[in-house]
Amino acid sequence: MATLIAKKSVFDMTPEEIRERLKPIAIKARQDALDEGSWFSYRNELCVQDDMFIHEFKDGRKELIQLGDETGKFKVLKVLNA
């Protein structure tokens, strides 16, 4: 017989509780993207303009990129580690 466990509504959670609930989902999504040959994109302090991101690859390579004017186009500004 299945036991139902009451969970707190997202509307009643603190920001920290929401982060903790979503953390394993985000980690899995990141790993799935890397396993499928894609990259994981995020922003950090190196991204000084709105169109700059970090691309992280499965082999550990990280690139600082800037989005282009066309969809899917970007320019590698700097390879952060090789």
Short mmCIF file of the N, C-alpha and C atoms (twelve columns), coordinates in Angstrom:
data_MODEL
# 
_entry.id   MODEL 
# 
loop_
_atom_site.group_PDB 
_atom_site.id 
_atom_site.type_symbol 
_atom_site.label_atom_id 
_atom_site.label_alt_id 
_atom_site.label_comp_id 
_atom_site.label_asym_id 
_atom_site.label_seq_id 
_atom_site.Cartn_x 
_atom_site.Cartn_y 
_atom_site.Cartn_z 
_atom_site.pdbx_PDB_model_num 
ATOM 1   N N  . MET A 1  0.840  -1.178 0.000   1 
ATOM 2   C CA . MET A 1  0.000  0.000  0.000   1 
ATOM 3   C C  . MET A 1  0.893  1.252  0.000   1 
ATOM 4   N N  . ALA A 2  0.610  2.154  -0.893  1 
ATOM 5   C CA . ALA A 2  1.414  3.374  -1.020  1 
ATOM 6   C C  . ALA A 2  1.086  4.340  0.109   1 
ATOM 7   N N  . THR A 3  2.125  4.977  0.614   1 
ATOM 8   C CA . THR A 3  1.950  5.972  1.658   1 
ATOM 9   C C  . THR A 3  2.128  7.343  1.035   1 
ATOM 10  N N  . LEU A 4  1.184  8.207  1.274   1 
ATOM 11  C CA . LEU A 4  1.273  9.569  0.764   1 
ATOM 12  C C  . LEU A 4  1.921  10.453 1.818   1 
ATOM 13  N N  . ILE A 5  2.913  11.211 1.402   1 
ATOM 14  C CA . ILE A 5  3.587  12.128 2.305   1 
ATOM 15  C C  . ILE A 5  3.203  13.543 1.880   1 
ATOM 16  N N  . ALA A 6  2.640  14.261 2.806   1 
ATOM 17  C CA . ALA A 6  2.243  15.635 2.503   1 
ATOM 18  C C  . ALA A 6  3.490  16.482 2.301   1 
ATOM 19  N N  . LYS A 7  3.485  17.259 1.236   1 
ATOM 20  C CA . LYS A 7  4.603  18.159 0.968   1 
ATOM 21  C C  . LYS A 7  4.109  19.591 1.080   1 
ATOM 22  N N  . LYS A 8  4.998  20.433 1.494   1 
ATOM 23  C CA . LYS A 8  4.701  21.849 1.622   1 
ATOM 24  C C  . LYS A 8  4.481  22.453 0.233   1 
ATOM 25  N N  . SER A 9  3.474  23.250 0.080   1 
ATOM 26  C CA . SER A 9  3.207  23.930 -1.177  1 
ATOM 27  C C  . SER A 9  4.350  24.891 -1.499  1 
ATOM 28  N N  . VAL A 10 4.680  24.995 -2.767  1 
ATOM 29  C CA . VAL A 10 5.726  25.919 -3.188  1 
ATOM 30  C C  . VAL A 10 5.385  27.356 -2.780  1 
ATOM 31  N N  . PHE A 11 4.108  27.656 -2.683  1 
ATOM 32  C CA . PHE A 11 3.681  29.006 -2.304  1 
ATOM 33  C C  . PHE A 11 3.932  29.291 -0.821  1 
ATOM 34  N N  . ASP A 12 4.140  28.234 -0.043  1 
ATOM 35  C CA . ASP A 12 4.403  28.389 1.390   1 
ATOM 36  C C  . ASP A 12 5.882  28.236 1.736   1 
ATOM 37  N N  . MET A 13 6.734  28.018 0.738   1 
ATOM 38  C CA . MET A 13 8.152  27.801 0.974   1 
ATOM 39  C C  . MET A 13 8.925  29.112 1.016   1 
ATOM 40  N N  . THR A 14 10.027 29.054 1.739   1 
ATOM 41  C CA . THR A 14 10.970 30.173 1.732   1 
ATOM 42  C C  . THR A 14 11.834 30.038 0.469   1 
ATOM 43  N N  . PRO A 15 12.514 31.094 0.066   1 
ATOM 44  C CA . PRO A 15 13.414 30.974 -1.088  1 
ATOM 45  C C  . PRO A 15 14.453 29.863 -0.909  1 
ATOM 46  N N  . GLU A 16 14.979 29.692 0.294   1 
ATOM 47  C CA . GLU A 16 15.960 28.638 0.556   1 
ATOM 48  C C  . GLU A 16 15.333 27.255 0.373   1 
ATOM 49  N N  . GLU A 17 14.110 27.066 0.833   1 
ATOM 50  C CA . GLU A 17 13.426 25.783 0.673   1 
ATOM 51  C C  . GLU A 17 13.190 25.473 -0.806  1 
ATOM 52  N N  . ILE A 18 12.841 26.490 -1.577  1 
ATOM 53  C CA . ILE A 18 12.631 26.305 -3.020  1 
ATOM 54  C C  . ILE A 18 13.951 25.907 -3.685  1 
ATOM 55  N N  . ARG A 19 15.041 26.598 -3.341  1 
ATOM 56  C CA . ARG A 19 16.359 26.260 -3.892  1 
ATOM 57  C C  . ARG A 19 16.721 24.809 -3.584  1 
ATOM 58  N N  . GLU A 20 16.514 24.394 -2.347  1 
ATOM 59  C CA . GLU A 20 16.852 23.024 -1.954  1 
ATOM 60  C C  . GLU A 20 15.979 22.000 -2.674  1 
ATOM 61  N N  . ARG A 21 14.715 22.321 -2.904  1 
ATOM 62  C CA . ARG A 21 13.813 21.406 -3.611  1 
ATOM 63  C C  . ARG A 21 14.223 21.267 -5.075  1 
ATOM 64  N N  . LEU A 22 14.680 22.373 -5.686  1 
ATOM 65  C CA . LEU A 22 15.018 22.367 -7.111  1 
ATOM 66  C C  . LEU A 22 16.454 21.934 -7.407  1 
ATOM 67  N N  . LYS A 23 17.322 21.957 -6.407  1 
ATOM 68  C CA . LYS A 23 18.737 21.656 -6.620  1 
ATOM 69  C C  . LYS A 23 18.975 20.309 -7.301  1 
ATOM 70  N N  . PRO A 24 18.386 19.193 -6.826  1 
ATOM 71  C CA . PRO A 24 18.640 17.920 -7.504  1 
ATOM 72  C C  . PRO A 24 18.114 17.887 -8.938  1 
ATOM 73  N N  . ILE A 25 17.034 18.600 -9.203  1 
ATOM 74  C CA . ILE A 25 16.474 18.663 -10.561 1 
ATOM 75  C C  . ILE A 25 17.440 19.413 -11.474 1 
ATOM 76  N N  . ALA A 26 18.001 20.514 -10.985 1 
ATOM 77  C CA . ALA A 26 18.955 21.299 -11.777 1 
ATOM 78  C C  . ALA A 26 20.231 20.508 -12.044 1 
ATOM 79  N N  . ILE A 27 20.711 19.773 -11.046 1 
ATOM 80  C CA . ILE A 27 21.923 18.974 -11.218 1 
ATOM 81  C C  . ILE A 27 21.696 17.897 -12.276 1 
ATOM 82  N N  . LYS A 28 20.537 17.250 -12.237 1 
ATOM 83  C CA . LYS A 28 20.227 16.216 -13.225 1 
ATOM 84  C C  . LYS A 28 20.102 16.815 -14.620 1 
ATOM 85  N N  . ALA A 29 19.441 17.953 -14.756 1 
ATOM 86  C CA . ALA A 29 19.293 18.603 -16.065 1 
ATOM 87  C C  . ALA A 29 20.654 18.984 -16.637 1 
ATOM 88  N N  . ARG A 30 21.546 19.470 -15.793 1 
ATOM 89  C CA . ARG A 30 22.905 19.826 -16.224 1 
ATOM 90  C C  . ARG A 30 23.632 18.586 -16.735 1 
ATOM 91  N N  . GLN A 31 23.583 17.501 -15.969 1 
ATOM 92  C CA . GLN A 31 24.275 16.283 -16.363 1 
ATOM 93  C C  . GLN A 31 23.674 15.684 -17.635 1 
ATOM 94  N N  . ASP A 32 22.346 15.712 -17.763 1 
ATOM 95  C CA . ASP A 32 21.689 15.211 -18.978 1 
ATOM 96  C C  . ASP A 32 22.168 15.978 -20.207 1 
ATOM 97  N N  . ALA A 33 22.257 17.305 -20.104 1 
ATOM 98  C CA . ALA A 33 22.719 18.124 -21.227 1 
ATOM 99  C C  . ALA A 33 24.147 17.766 -21.600 1 
ATOM 100 N N  . LEU A 34 25.018 17.640 -20.600 1 
ATOM 101 C CA . LEU A 34 26.416 17.296 -20.865 1 
ATOM 102 C C  . LEU A 34 26.523 15.907 -21.483 1 
ATOM 103 N N  . ASP A 35 25.746 14.949 -20.972 1 
ATOM 104 C CA . ASP A 35 25.788 13.579 -21.497 1 
ATOM 105 C C  . ASP A 35 25.308 13.501 -22.939 1 
ATOM 106 N N  . GLU A 36 24.445 14.430 -23.347 1 
ATOM 107 C CA . GLU A 36 23.920 14.444 -24.713 1 
ATOM 108 C C  . GLU A 36 24.812 15.236 -25.665 1 
ATOM 109 N N  . GLY A 37 25.974 15.672 -25.187 1 
ATOM 110 C CA . GLY A 37 26.916 16.376 -26.054 1 
ATOM 111 C C  . GLY A 37 26.705 17.876 -26.118 1 
ATOM 112 N N  . SER A 38 25.822 18.381 -25.316 1 
ATOM 113 C CA . SER A 38 25.571 19.818 -25.288 1 
ATOM 114 C C  . SER A 38 26.481 20.461 -24.241 1 
ATOM 115 N N  . TRP A 39 26.296 21.712 -23.988 1 
ATOM 116 C CA . TRP A 39 27.028 22.412 -22.953 1 
ATOM 117 C C  . TRP A 39 26.039 22.932 -21.936 1 
ATOM 118 N N  . PHE A 40 26.573 23.381 -20.830 1 
ATOM 119 C CA . PHE A 40 25.779 23.968 -19.760 1 
ATOM 120 C C  . PHE A 40 26.140 25.444 -19.727 1 
ATOM 121 N N  . SER A 41 25.163 26.316 -19.783 1 
ATOM 122 C CA . SER A 41 25.408 27.763 -19.807 1 
ATOM 123 C C  . SER A 41 24.983 28.404 -18.495 1 
ATOM 124 N N  . TYR A 42 25.781 29.359 -18.062 1 
ATOM 125 C CA . TYR A 42 25.452 30.119 -16.865 1 
ATOM 126 C C  . TYR A 42 26.204 31.438 -16.903 1 
ATOM 127 N N  . ARG A 43 25.867 32.298 -15.987 1 
ATOM 128 C CA . ARG A 43 26.531 33.596 -15.873 1 
ATOM 129 C C  . ARG A 43 27.279 33.663 -14.551 1 
ATOM 130 N N  . ASN A 44 28.389 34.390 -14.552 1 
ATOM 131 C CA . ASN A 44 29.103 34.672 -13.314 1 
ATOM 132 C C  . ASN A 44 29.712 36.068 -13.410 1 
ATOM 133 N N  . GLU A 45 30.655 36.375 -12.532 1 
ATOM 134 C CA . GLU A 45 31.226 37.724 -12.478 1 
ATOM 135 C C  . GLU A 45 32.003 38.100 -13.735 1 
ATOM 136 N N  . LEU A 46 32.415 37.132 -14.549 1 
ATOM 137 C CA . LEU A 46 33.108 37.429 -15.806 1 
ATOM 138 C C  . LEU A 46 32.161 37.951 -16.884 1 
ATOM 139 N N  . CYS A 47 30.893 37.710 -16.717 1 
ATOM 140 C CA . CYS A 47 29.875 38.110 -17.698 1 
ATOM 141 C C  . CYS A 47 29.454 39.549 -17.406 1 
ATOM 142 N N  . VAL A 48 30.232 40.485 -17.926 1 
ATOM 143 C CA . VAL A 48 30.035 41.901 -17.593 1 
ATOM 144 C C  . VAL A 48 29.001 42.587 -18.480 1 
ATOM 145 N N  . GLN A 49 28.550 41.905 -19.523 1 
ATOM 146 C CA . GLN A 49 27.484 42.428 -20.377 1 
ATOM 147 C C  . GLN A 49 26.343 41.416 -20.395 1 
ATOM 148 N N  . ASP A 50 25.144 41.897 -20.696 1 
ATOM 149 C CA . ASP A 50 23.961 41.031 -20.672 1 
ATOM 150 C C  . ASP A 50 24.021 39.884 -21.668 1 
ATOM 151 N N  . ASP A 51 24.810 40.023 -22.725 1 
ATOM 152 C CA . ASP A 51 24.866 38.985 -23.757 1 
ATOM 153 C C  . ASP A 51 26.062 38.046 -23.593 1 
ATOM 154 N N  . MET A 52 26.667 38.032 -22.417 1 
ATOM 155 C CA . MET A 52 27.827 37.171 -22.153 1 
ATOM 156 C C  . MET A 52 27.427 36.024 -21.224 1 
ATOM 157 N N  . PHE A 53 27.970 34.824 -21.517 1 
ATOM 158 C CA . PHE A 53 27.689 33.625 -20.734 1 
ATOM 159 C C  . PHE A 53 28.934 32.764 -20.663 1 
ATOM 160 N N  . ILE A 54 28.933 31.825 -19.729 1 
ATOM 161 C CA . ILE A 54 29.957 30.799 -19.652 1 
ATOM 162 C C  . ILE A 54 29.348 29.525 -20.231 1 
ATOM 163 N N  . HIS A 55 30.057 28.892 -21.153 1 
ATOM 164 C CA . HIS A 55 29.673 27.566 -21.650 1 
ATOM 165 C C  . HIS A 55 30.631 26.568 -21.011 1 
ATOM 166 N N  . GLU A 56 30.074 25.564 -20.329 1 
ATOM 167 C CA . GLU A 56 30.875 24.516 -19.702 1 
ATOM 168 C C  . GLU A 56 30.571 23.193 -20.395 1 
ATOM 169 N N  . PHE A 57 31.621 22.476 -20.763 1 
ATOM 170 C CA . PHE A 57 31.486 21.230 -21.512 1 
ATOM 171 C C  . PHE A 57 31.806 20.028 -20.637 1 
ATOM 172 N N  . LYS A 58 31.414 18.841 -21.102 1 
ATOM 173 C CA . LYS A 58 31.596 17.610 -20.335 1 
ATOM 174 C C  . LYS A 58 33.060 17.346 -20.007 1 
ATOM 175 N N  . ASP A 59 33.972 17.729 -20.903 1 
ATOM 176 C CA . ASP A 59 35.396 17.494 -20.664 1 
ATOM 177 C C  . ASP A 59 36.015 18.506 -19.700 1 
ATOM 178 N N  . GLY A 60 35.192 19.412 -19.145 1 
ATOM 179 C CA . GLY A 60 35.660 20.391 -18.178 1 
ATOM 180 C C  . GLY A 60 36.036 21.736 -18.775 1 
ATOM 181 N N  . ARG A 61 36.090 21.804 -20.113 1 
ATOM 182 C CA . ARG A 61 36.443 23.065 -20.776 1 
ATOM 183 C C  . ARG A 61 35.366 24.113 -20.493 1 
ATOM 184 N N  . LYS A 62 35.807 25.338 -20.260 1 
ATOM 185 C CA . LYS A 62 34.891 26.460 -20.037 1 
ATOM 186 C C  . LYS A 62 35.280 27.595 -20.964 1 
ATOM 187 N N  . GLU A 63 34.275 28.210 -21.560 1 
ATOM 188 C CA . GLU A 63 34.498 29.332 -22.477 1 
ATOM 189 C C  . GLU A 63 33.612 30.502 -22.089 1 
ATOM 190 N N  . LEU A 64 34.163 31.685 -22.141 1 
ATOM 191 C CA . LEU A 64 33.385 32.904 -22.009 1 
ATOM 192 C C  . LEU A 64 32.933 33.264 -23.409 1 
ATOM 193 N N  . ILE A 65 31.610 33.350 -23.609 1 
ATOM 194 C CA . ILE A 65 31.094 33.618 -24.950 1 
ATOM 195 C C  . ILE A 65 30.219 34.871 -24.941 1 
ATOM 196 N N  . GLN A 66 30.020 35.414 -26.133 1 
ATOM 197 C CA . GLN A 66 29.114 36.545 -26.328 1 
ATOM 198 C C  . GLN A 66 28.145 36.168 -27.431 1 
ATOM 199 N N  . LEU A 67 26.856 36.327 -27.158 1 
ATOM 200 C CA . LEU A 67 25.840 35.978 -28.140 1 
ATOM 201 C C  . LEU A 67 25.938 36.869 -29.358 1 
ATOM 202 N N  . GLY A 68 25.617 36.299 -30.517 1 
ATOM 203 C CA . GLY A 68 25.618 37.053 -31.765 1 
ATOM 204 C C  . GLY A 68 24.253 37.637 -32.059 1 
ATOM 205 N N  . ASP A 69 24.161 38.317 -33.197 1 
ATOM 206 C CA . ASP A 69 22.902 38.942 -33.607 1 
ATOM 207 C C  . ASP A 69 21.901 37.929 -34.135 1 
ATOM 208 N N  . GLU A 70 22.380 36.771 -34.607 1 
ATOM 209 C CA . GLU A 70 21.503 35.734 -35.145 1 
ATOM 210 C C  . GLU A 70 21.329 34.618 -34.122 1 
ATOM 211 N N  . THR A 71 20.164 34.017 -34.122 1 
ATOM 212 C CA . THR A 71 19.886 32.907 -33.224 1 
ATOM 213 C C  . THR A 71 20.906 31.795 -33.429 1 
ATOM 214 N N  . GLY A 72 21.470 31.306 -32.332 1 
ATOM 215 C CA . GLY A 72 22.437 30.213 -32.391 1 
ATOM 216 C C  . GLY A 72 23.860 30.641 -32.672 1 
ATOM 217 N N  . LYS A 73 24.090 31.903 -32.925 1 
ATOM 218 C CA . LYS A 73 25.441 32.394 -33.216 1 
ATOM 219 C C  . LYS A 73 26.039 33.013 -31.952 1 
ATOM 220 N N  . PHE A 74 27.316 32.714 -31.709 1 
ATOM 221 C CA . PHE A 74 28.028 33.325 -30.600 1 
ATOM 222 C C  . PHE A 74 29.516 33.360 -30.915 1 
ATOM 223 N N  . LYS A 75 30.231 34.191 -30.176 1 
ATOM 224 C CA . LYS A 75 31.669 34.347 -30.363 1 
ATOM 225 C C  . LYS A 75 32.355 33.943 -29.054 1 
ATOM 226 N N  . VAL A 76 33.383 33.112 -29.168 1 
ATOM 227 C CA . VAL A 76 34.173 32.738 -28.000 1 
ATOM 228 C C  . VAL A 76 35.131 33.878 -27.698 1 
ATOM 229 N N  . LEU A 77 34.968 34.490 -26.535 1 
ATOM 230 C CA . LEU A 77 35.819 35.602 -26.146 1 
ATOM 231 C C  . LEU A 77 37.100 35.115 -25.469 1 
ATOM 232 N N  . LYS A 78 36.964 34.026 -24.691 1 
ATOM 233 C CA . LYS A 78 38.120 33.529 -23.963 1 
ATOM 234 C C  . LYS A 78 37.877 32.085 -23.539 1 
ATOM 235 N N  . VAL A 79 38.880 31.234 -23.719 1 
ATOM 236 C CA . VAL A 79 38.845 29.871 -23.188 1 
ATOM 237 C C  . VAL A 79 39.390 29.990 -21.760 1 
ATOM 238 N N  . LEU A 80 38.561 29.619 -20.783 1 
ATOM 239 C CA . LEU A 80 38.915 29.831 -19.390 1 
ATOM 240 C C  . LEU A 80 39.834 28.743 -18.841 1 
ATOM 241 N N  . ASN A 81 39.740 27.555 -19.389 1 
ATOM 242 C CA . ASN A 81 40.651 26.466 -19.040 1 
ATOM 243 C C  . ASN A 81 40.672 25.490 -20.188 1 
ATOM 244 N N  . ALA A 82 41.780 24.848 -20.402 1 
ATOM 245 C CA . ALA A 82 41.890 23.921 -21.521 1 
ATOM 246 C C  . ALA A 82 42.158 22.513 -21.038 1 
# 
